[in-house]
PDB file of C-alpha atoms in Angstrom:
ATOM      1  CA  MET K   6      59.507 133.650 180.572  1.00  0.00           C
ATOM      2  CA  LEU K   7      57.755 131.722 183.332  1.00  0.00           C
ATOM      3  CA  VAL K   8      53.980 131.330 183.063  1.00  0.00           C
ATOM      4  CA  GLN K   9      51.642 129.924 185.708  1.00  0.00           C
ATOM      5  CA  THR K  10      48.663 128.170 184.120  1.00  0.00           C
ATOM      6  CA  LYS K  11      46.272 125.271 184.429  1.00  0.00           C
ATOM      7  CA  GLY K  12      46.451 122.416 181.950  1.00  0.00           C
ATOM      8  CA  ILE K  13      44.887 119.151 180.735  1.00  0.00           C
ATOM      9  CA  PRO K  14      47.213 116.515 179.199  1.00  0.00           C
ATOM     10  CA  LEU K  15      45.923 115.203 175.866  1.00  0.00           C
ATOM     11  CA  LYS K  16      48.705 113.016 174.485  1.00  0.00           C
ATOM     12  CA  ILE K  17      52.029 111.537 175.612  1.00  0.00           C
ATOM     13  CA  THR K  18      54.723 110.415 173.177  1.00  0.00           C
ATOM     14  CA  ASN K  19      57.895 108.618 174.239  1.00  0.00           C
ATOM     15  CA  TYR K  20      60.898 110.785 173.397  1.00  0.00           C
ATOM     16  CA  SER K  21      63.783 108.703 174.698  1.00  0.00           C
ATOM     17  CA  GLU K  22      64.321 105.812 177.088  1.00  0.00           C
ATOM     18  CA  SER K  23      63.007 107.838 180.029  1.00  0.00           C
ATOM     19  CA  SER K  24      61.627 111.101 178.610  1.00  0.00           C
ATOM     20  CA  VAL K  25      58.314 112.029 176.990  1.00  0.00           C
ATOM     21  CA  VAL K  26      56.730 114.820 175.005  1.00  0.00           C
ATOM     22  CA  ALA K  27      53.385 115.786 176.534  1.00  0.00           C
ATOM     23  CA  GLN K  28      50.845 117.767 174.561  1.00  0.00           C
ATOM     24  CA  ILE K  29      48.851 119.746 177.093  1.00  0.00           C
ATOM     25  CA  TYR K  30      45.908 122.072 176.539  1.00  0.00           C
ATOM     26  CA  THR K  31      46.594 125.036 178.815  1.00  0.00           C
ATOM     27  CA  GLU K  32      44.288 127.769 179.998  1.00  0.00           C
ATOM     28  CA  GLN K  33      46.735 130.595 179.228  1.00  0.00           C
ATOM     29  CA  LEU K  34      48.655 129.333 176.194  1.00  0.00           C
ATOM     30  CA  GLY K  35      46.373 126.937 174.322  1.00  0.00           C
ATOM     31  CA  LEU K  36      47.806 123.614 173.172  1.00  0.00           C
ATOM     32  CA  GLN K  37      51.531 123.297 173.894  1.00  0.00           C
ATOM     33  CA  SER K  38      54.119 120.529 173.554  1.00  0.00           C
ATOM     34  CA  TYR K  39      56.393 119.992 176.562  1.00  0.00           C
ATOM     35  CA  LEU K  40      59.556 117.912 176.762  1.00  0.00           C
ATOM     36  CA  ILE K  41      59.684 116.257 180.187  1.00  0.00           C
ATOM     37  CA  ASN K  42      63.011 114.618 180.940  1.00  0.00           C
ATOM     38  CA  GLY K  43      62.965 111.463 183.071  1.00  0.00           C
ATOM     39  CA  ALA K  44      59.164 111.308 183.282  1.00  0.00           C
ATOM     40  CA  ARG K  45      59.204 107.507 182.960  1.00  0.00           C
ATOM     41  CA  LYS K  46      61.622 106.988 185.846  1.00  0.00           C
ATOM     42  CA  PRO K  47      60.112 105.682 189.134  1.00  0.00           C
ATOM     43  CA  LYS K  48      61.189 108.754 191.131  1.00  0.00           C
ATOM     44  CA  ALA K  49      60.534 111.359 188.445  1.00  0.00           C
ATOM     45  CA  LYS K  50      59.710 114.882 189.603  1.00  0.00           C
ATOM     46  CA  ILE K  51      56.971 115.006 186.944  1.00  0.00           C
ATOM     47  CA  HIS K  52      55.820 111.428 186.385  1.00  0.00           C
ATOM     48  CA  THR K  53      53.691 110.131 183.527  1.00  0.00           C
ATOM     49  CA  ASN K  54      51.071 109.089 186.115  1.00  0.00           C
ATOM     50  CA  ILE K  55      49.838 112.687 186.332  1.00  0.00           C
ATOM     51  CA  LEU K  56      49.712 113.046 182.535  1.00  0.00           C
ATOM     52  CA  GLN K  57      46.844 110.613 182.010  1.00  0.00           C
ATOM     53  CA  PRO K  58      43.498 111.445 180.312  1.00  0.00           C
ATOM     54  CA  PHE K  59      41.302 114.026 182.052  1.00  0.00           C
ATOM     55  CA  HIS K  60      43.881 114.851 184.734  1.00  0.00           C
ATOM     56  CA  LEU K  61      43.872 118.488 185.842  1.00  0.00           C
ATOM     57  CA  LEU K  62      47.211 120.179 186.463  1.00  0.00           C
ATOM     58  CA  ASP K  63      48.579 123.349 187.987  1.00  0.00           C
ATOM     59  CA  LEU K  64      51.637 124.199 185.935  1.00  0.00           C
ATOM     60  CA  VAL K  65      54.595 126.538 185.985  1.00  0.00           C
ATOM     61  CA  VAL K  66      56.079 126.476 182.486  1.00  0.00           C
ATOM     62  CA  TYR K  67      58.821 128.103 180.486  1.00  0.00           C
ATOM     63  CA  ASN K  68      57.346 129.830 177.446  1.00  0.00           C
ATOM     64  CA  LYS K  69      59.682 130.838 174.623  1.00  0.00           C
ATOM     65  CA  GLU K  70      58.099 132.256 171.482  1.00  0.00           C
ATOM     66  CA  ASN K  71      58.609 130.239 168.284  1.00  0.00           C
ATOM     67  CA  ASN K  72      59.755 127.152 170.225  1.00  0.00           C
ATOM     68  CA  ASN K  73      57.986 123.972 169.178  1.00  0.00           C
ATOM     69  CA  LEU K  74      59.032 122.228 172.396  1.00  0.00           C
ATOM     70  CA  GLN K  75      58.618 123.980 175.717  1.00  0.00           C
ATOM     71  CA  ARG K  76      59.602 122.843 179.200  1.00  0.00           C
ATOM     72  CA  ILE K  77      57.826 122.542 182.536  1.00  0.00           C
ATOM     73  CA  LYS K  78      59.305 123.819 185.774  1.00  0.00           C
ATOM     74  CA  ASP K  79      56.627 122.348 188.028  1.00  0.00           C
ATOM     75  CA  ALA K  80      53.402 120.342 187.666  1.00  0.00           C
ATOM     76  CA  GLN K  81      50.933 119.276 190.342  1.00  0.00           C
ATOM     77  CA  GLN K  82      47.519 117.632 190.139  1.00  0.00           C
ATOM     78  CA  SER K  83      44.800 120.042 191.198  1.00  0.00           C
ATOM     79  CA  PRO K  84      42.481 118.601 192.242  1.00  0.00           C
ATOM     80  CA  THR K  85      43.655 115.002 192.483  1.00  0.00           C
ATOM     81  CA  LEU K  86      41.140 112.734 190.777  1.00  0.00           C
ATOM     82  CA  THR K  87      39.728 110.058 193.052  1.00  0.00           C
ATOM     83  CA  SER K  88      37.513 107.895 190.830  1.00  0.00           C
ATOM     84  CA  ILE K  89      38.220 108.452 187.110  1.00  0.00           C
ATOM     85  CA  PRO K  90      41.528 106.511 187.168  1.00  0.00           C
ATOM     86  CA  LEU K  91      39.979 103.586 189.083  1.00  0.00           C
ATOM     87  CA  ASP K  92      36.485 103.238 187.594  1.00  0.00           C
ATOM     88  CA  ILE K  93      36.386 101.344 184.287  1.00  0.00           C
ATOM     89  CA  VAL K  94      33.344 103.255 182.978  1.00  0.00           C
ATOM     90  CA  LYS K  95      34.727 106.671 183.918  1.00  0.00           C
ATOM     91  CA  SER K  96      38.234 105.910 182.656  1.00  0.00           C
ATOM     92  CA  SER K  97      36.799 104.671 179.348  1.00  0.00           C
ATOM     93  CA  LEU K  98      34.727 107.840 178.978  1.00  0.00           C
ATOM     94  CA  ALA K  99      37.844 109.880 179.786  1.00  0.00           C
ATOM     95  CA  MET K 100      39.932 108.014 177.195  1.00  0.00           C
ATOM     96  CA  PHE K 101      37.317 108.493 174.468  1.00  0.00           C
ATOM     97  CA  LEU K 102      36.659 112.171 175.160  1.00  0.00           C
ATOM     98  CA  ASN K 103      40.377 112.823 175.556  1.00  0.00           C
ATOM     99  CA  GLU K 104      40.936 111.487 172.026  1.00  0.00           C
ATOM    100  CA  VAL K 105      38.216 113.804 170.692  1.00  0.00           C
ATOM    101  CA  LEU K 106      39.740 116.772 172.517  1.00  0.00           C
ATOM    102  CA  TYR K 107      43.150 116.112 171.018  1.00  0.00           C
ATOM    103  CA  LYS K 108      41.647 116.141 167.524  1.00  0.00           C
ATOM    104  CA  VAL K 109      39.596 119.322 167.942  1.00  0.00           C
ATOM    105  CA  LEU K 110      41.983 121.393 170.098  1.00  0.00           C
ATOM    106  CA  ARG K 111      45.091 120.992 167.941  1.00  0.00           C
ATOM    107  CA  HIS K 112      44.722 124.502 166.530  1.00  0.00           C
ATOM    108  CA  GLN K 113      42.649 126.036 169.312  1.00  0.00           C
ATOM    109  CA  HIS K 114      43.736 129.394 170.688  1.00  0.00           C
ATOM    110  CA  PRO K 115      43.699 130.028 174.444  1.00  0.00           C
ATOM    111  CA  ASP K 116      40.098 130.219 175.647  1.00  0.00           C
ATOM    112  CA  PRO K 117      39.536 130.545 179.419  1.00  0.00           C
ATOM    113  CA  HIS K 118      35.810 129.861 179.022  1.00  0.00           C
ATOM    114  CA  LEU K 119      36.492 126.623 177.149  1.00  0.00           C
ATOM    115  CA  TYR K 120      39.050 125.611 179.756  1.00  0.00           C
ATOM    116  CA  GLN K 121      36.577 126.307 182.564  1.00  0.00           C
ATOM    117  CA  PHE K 122      33.959 124.152 180.827  1.00  0.00           C
ATOM    118  CA  LEU K 123      36.435 121.272 180.507  1.00  0.00           C
ATOM    119  CA  GLU K 124      37.569 121.581 184.118  1.00  0.00           C
ATOM    120  CA  ASN K 125      33.989 121.631 185.438  1.00  0.00           C
ATOM    121  CA  ALA K 126      33.012 118.656 183.249  1.00  0.00           C
ATOM    122  CA  ILE K 127      35.986 116.604 184.445  1.00  0.00           C
ATOM    123  CA  ILE K 128      35.346 117.372 188.117  1.00  0.00           C
ATOM    124  CA  TRP K 129      31.659 116.517 187.691  1.00  0.00           C
ATOM    125  CA  LEU K 130      32.560 113.141 186.169  1.00  0.00           C
ATOM    126  CA  ASP K 131      35.028 112.386 188.944  1.00  0.00           C
ATOM    127  CA  GLU K 132      32.462 113.167 191.648  1.00  0.00           C
ATOM    128  CA  ALA K 133      29.410 111.584 189.983  1.00  0.00           C
ATOM    129  CA  LYS K 134      27.913 108.504 191.640  1.00  0.00           C
ATOM    130  CA  GLU K 135      25.518 107.425 188.894  1.00  0.00           C
ATOM    131  CA  GLY K 136      23.818 108.458 185.668  1.00  0.00           C
ATOM    132  CA  LEU K 137      26.792 108.392 183.296  1.00  0.00           C
ATOM    133  CA  ALA K 138      25.285 106.669 180.250  1.00  0.00           C
ATOM    134  CA  ASN K 139      24.624 109.956 178.399  1.00  0.00           C
ATOM    135  CA  TYR K 140      27.556 111.933 179.815  1.00  0.00           C
ATOM    136  CA  HIS K 141      29.737 111.688 176.707  1.00  0.00           C
ATOM    137  CA  LEU K 142      26.878 112.740 174.409  1.00  0.00           C
ATOM    138  CA  ILE K 143      26.122 115.858 176.458  1.00  0.00           C
ATOM    139  CA  PHE K 144      29.845 116.636 176.786  1.00  0.00           C
ATOM    140  CA  LEU K 145      30.358 116.508 173.016  1.00  0.00           C
ATOM    141  CA  LEU K 146      27.251 118.564 172.259  1.00  0.00           C
ATOM    142  CA  LYS K 147      28.152 121.248 174.800  1.00  0.00           C
ATOM    143  CA  LEU K 148      31.716 121.349 173.482  1.00  0.00           C
ATOM    144  CA  THR K 149      30.442 122.395 170.025  1.00  0.00           C
ATOM    145  CA  HIS K 150      29.528 125.800 171.507  1.00  0.00           C
ATOM    146  CA  PHE K 151      33.233 126.572 172.021  1.00  0.00           C
ATOM    147  CA  LEU K 152      34.325 125.113 168.679  1.00  0.00           C
ATOM    148  CA  GLY K 153      32.034 127.268 166.564  1.00  0.00           C
ATOM    149  CA  PHE K 154      29.530 124.715 165.273  1.00  0.00           C
ATOM    150  CA  LYS K 155      26.881 124.565 167.985  1.00  0.00           C
ATOM    151  CA  PRO K 156      23.609 123.292 166.448  1.00  0.00           C
ATOM    152  CA  ALA K 157      20.803 125.816 166.163  1.00  0.00           C
ATOM    153  CA  ILE K 158      17.855 124.407 168.125  1.00  0.00           C
ATOM    154  CA  SER K 159      14.291 124.376 166.800  1.00  0.00           C
ATOM    155  CA  LYS K 160      11.286 122.035 166.788  1.00  0.00           C
ATOM    156  CA  LYS K 161      11.609 121.162 163.103  1.00  0.00           C
ATOM    157  CA  PRO K 162      11.636 117.381 162.437  1.00  0.00           C
ATOM    158  CA  TYR K 163      14.988 116.895 160.672  1.00  0.00           C
ATOM    159  CA  PHE K 164      18.520 117.769 161.745  1.00  0.00           C
ATOM    160  CA  ASP K 165      20.915 118.490 158.886  1.00  0.00           C
ATOM    161  CA  LEU K 166      24.409 117.529 160.084  1.00  0.00           C
ATOM    162  CA  GLN K 167      26.109 119.340 157.218  1.00  0.00           C
ATOM    163  CA  GLU K 168      24.375 122.655 157.918  1.00  0.00           C
ATOM    164  CA  GLY K 169      24.170 122.241 161.703  1.00  0.00           C
ATOM    165  CA  GLN K 170      20.492 123.103 161.921  1.00  0.00           C
ATOM    166  CA  PHE K 171      17.010 121.615 162.156  1.00  0.00           C
ATOM    167  CA  THR K 172      14.933 121.781 158.972  1.00  0.00           C
ATOM    168  CA  SER K 173      11.332 121.227 157.911  1.00  0.00           C
ATOM    169  CA  ILE K 174      12.279 119.271 154.791  1.00  0.00           C
ATOM    170  CA  MET K 175      14.442 116.155 154.514  1.00  0.00           C
ATOM    171  CA  PRO K 176      17.860 117.237 153.105  1.00  0.00           C
ATOM    172  CA  ALA K 177      18.981 115.709 149.812  1.00  0.00           C
ATOM    173  CA  HIS K 178      21.888 113.832 151.419  1.00  0.00           C
ATOM    174  CA  ILE K 179      22.394 111.100 154.030  1.00  0.00           C
ATOM    175  CA  GLN K 180      23.926 113.282 156.759  1.00  0.00           C
ATOM    176  CA  VAL K 181      20.647 113.792 158.564  1.00  0.00           C
ATOM    177  CA  LEU K 182      18.759 112.803 161.708  1.00  0.00           C
ATOM    178  CA  ALA K 183      15.022 112.149 161.381  1.00  0.00           C
ATOM    179  CA  GLU K 184      12.401 111.321 164.028  1.00  0.00           C
ATOM    180  CA  PRO K 185      12.555 109.909 166.621  1.00  0.00           C
ATOM    181  CA  TYR K 186      16.318 110.569 166.719  1.00  0.00           C
ATOM    182  CA  SER K 187      16.082 114.268 165.913  1.00  0.00           C
ATOM    183  CA  SER K 188      13.899 114.802 169.002  1.00  0.00           C
ATOM    184  CA  LEU K 189      16.284 112.810 171.189  1.00  0.00           C
ATOM    185  CA  PHE K 190      19.171 114.828 169.766  1.00  0.00           C
ATOM    186  CA  ARG K 191      17.299 118.068 170.550  1.00  0.00           C
ATOM    187  CA  ASP K 192      16.667 116.927 174.134  1.00  0.00           C
ATOM    188  CA  LEU K 193      20.348 116.081 174.632  1.00  0.00           C
ATOM    189  CA  LEU K 194      21.368 119.514 173.337  1.00  0.00           C
ATOM    190  CA  GLN K 195      19.346 121.137 176.115  1.00  0.00           C
ATOM    191  CA  GLU K 196      20.374 118.881 179.024  1.00  0.00           C
ATOM    192  CA  ASN K 197      22.934 119.506 181.764  1.00  0.00           C
ATOM    193  CA  PHE K 198      25.329 116.969 183.257  1.00  0.00           C
ATOM    194  CA  GLN K 199      23.301 116.929 186.473  1.00  0.00           C
ATOM    195  CA  ASP K 200      20.228 115.740 184.565  1.00  0.00           C
ATOM    196  CA  CYS K 201      21.926 113.589 181.927  1.00  0.00           C
ATOM    197  CA  ASN K 202      20.270 110.437 183.266  1.00  0.00           C
ATOM    198  CA  LYS K 203      16.758 111.803 182.684  1.00  0.00           C
ATOM    199  CA  ILE K 204      16.802 111.115 178.949  1.00  0.00           C
ATOM    200  CA  LYS K 205      16.125 107.414 178.569  1.00  0.00           C
ATOM    201  CA  LEU K 206      17.865 105.846 175.581  1.00  0.00           C
ATOM    202  CA  SER K 207      18.110 102.230 174.574  1.00  0.00           C
ATOM    203  CA  LYS K 208      21.605 100.906 173.966  1.00  0.00           C
ATOM    204  CA  SER K 209      21.048 100.836 170.217  1.00  0.00           C
ATOM    205  CA  ASP K 210      19.624 104.384 170.148  1.00  0.00           C
ATOM    206  CA  ARG K 211      22.539 105.685 172.222  1.00  0.00           C
ATOM    207  CA  ALA K 212      25.064 104.012 169.920  1.00  0.00           C
ATOM    208  CA  PHE K 213      23.306 105.402 166.830  1.00  0.00           C
ATOM    209  CA  ILE K 214      23.185 108.965 168.166  1.00  0.00           C
ATOM    210  CA  LEU K 215      26.826 108.782 169.271  1.00  0.00           C
ATOM    211  CA  GLN K 216      27.849 107.736 165.758  1.00  0.00           C
ATOM    212  CA  LYS K 217      25.896 110.675 164.326  1.00  0.00           C
ATOM    213  CA  VAL K 218      27.515 113.082 166.799  1.00  0.00           C
ATOM    214  CA  VAL K 219      30.935 111.760 165.744  1.00  0.00           C
ATOM    215  CA  ASP K 220      29.900 112.228 162.096  1.00  0.00           C
ATOM    216  CA  TYR K 221      28.879 115.798 162.949  1.00  0.00           C
ATOM    217  CA  TYR K 222      32.322 116.466 164.421  1.00  0.00           C
ATOM    218  CA  ARG K 223      33.975 114.890 161.380  1.00  0.00           C
ATOM    219  CA  LEU K 224      31.993 117.151 159.041  1.00  0.00           C
ATOM    220  CA  HIS K 225      32.987 120.314 160.922  1.00  0.00           C
ATOM    221  CA  THR K 226      36.576 119.542 161.996  1.00  0.00           C
ATOM    222  CA  GLU K 227      39.416 119.461 159.487  1.00  0.00           C
ATOM    223  CA  ASN K 228      41.306 116.145 159.388  1.00  0.00           C
ATOM    224  CA  PHE K 229      39.220 114.659 162.204  1.00  0.00           C
ATOM    225  CA  GLY K 230      39.813 111.075 161.062  1.00  0.00           C
ATOM    226  CA  GLU K 231      38.840 107.961 162.980  1.00  0.00           C
ATOM    227  CA  LEU K 232      38.427 107.478 166.737  1.00  0.00           C
ATOM    228  CA  ASN K 233      40.408 104.489 167.970  1.00  0.00           C
ATOM    229  CA  SER K 234      38.699 104.453 171.368  1.00  0.00           C
ATOM    230  CA  LEU K 235      35.129 104.479 170.062  1.00  0.00           C
ATOM    231  CA  TYR K 236      34.918 100.690 170.207  1.00  0.00           C
ATOM    232  CA  ILE K 237      35.627 100.802 173.954  1.00  0.00           C
ATOM    233  CA  LEU K 238      32.444 102.784 174.595  1.00  0.00           C
ATOM    234  CA  GLU K 239      30.500 100.479 172.305  1.00  0.00           C
ATOM    235  CA  GLU K 240      31.669  97.549 174.436  1.00  0.00           C
ATOM    236  CA  ILE K 241      30.768  99.248 177.732  1.00  0.00           C
ATOM    237  CA  PHE K 242      27.454 100.904 176.807  1.00  0.00           C
ATOM    238  CA  GLY K 243      26.424  98.584 173.970  1.00  0.00           C
TER     239      GLY K 243
END
């Protein structure tokens, strides 16, 4: 059966001398694995160039139930990204967030609202001219809404990462944010991409909060593991 859907490539694995398996999060089918023959050839119909992090695709795919490997009839960029592939800061953000997405969307069912959030966030990043230092923090915090562990916001002084909520009393474990970081965390939870530059963070504070956000994901995502691209952001923003 042919299905027309949008998709975001998350991972490419070499399959043979010229072919790849692309794992793509699709709007209609969730995460799917596609065998693409000849994708590494210079004149490939579907080239690996369009399968890079944060690229947005219009797809026509073959969908056979119970098949682990599907196939793609046609794939086109839509829209074509103009700055993410060329800007070192944007491409590094894309690489990092792409790695997170692959870890958290591995068992995600189709969710048009989640897909729309991802598409809008990617387009915003591609079009943005400035104010990117907090983009990845706001992206990750907004993403929790679709993954089922969005923090409950309140003005209490401690944030318990294990429970996903602010508390009045310091929890009896180390997975916690206290002031001033809990207030900064609360502010980030309520910000939009358009205003992500309004929250002023030092490099050390930003790095600390990012590590805590990653810890939060690790606590609430099975087999989350380590992030290989985290050091790239630490180099750029630290």
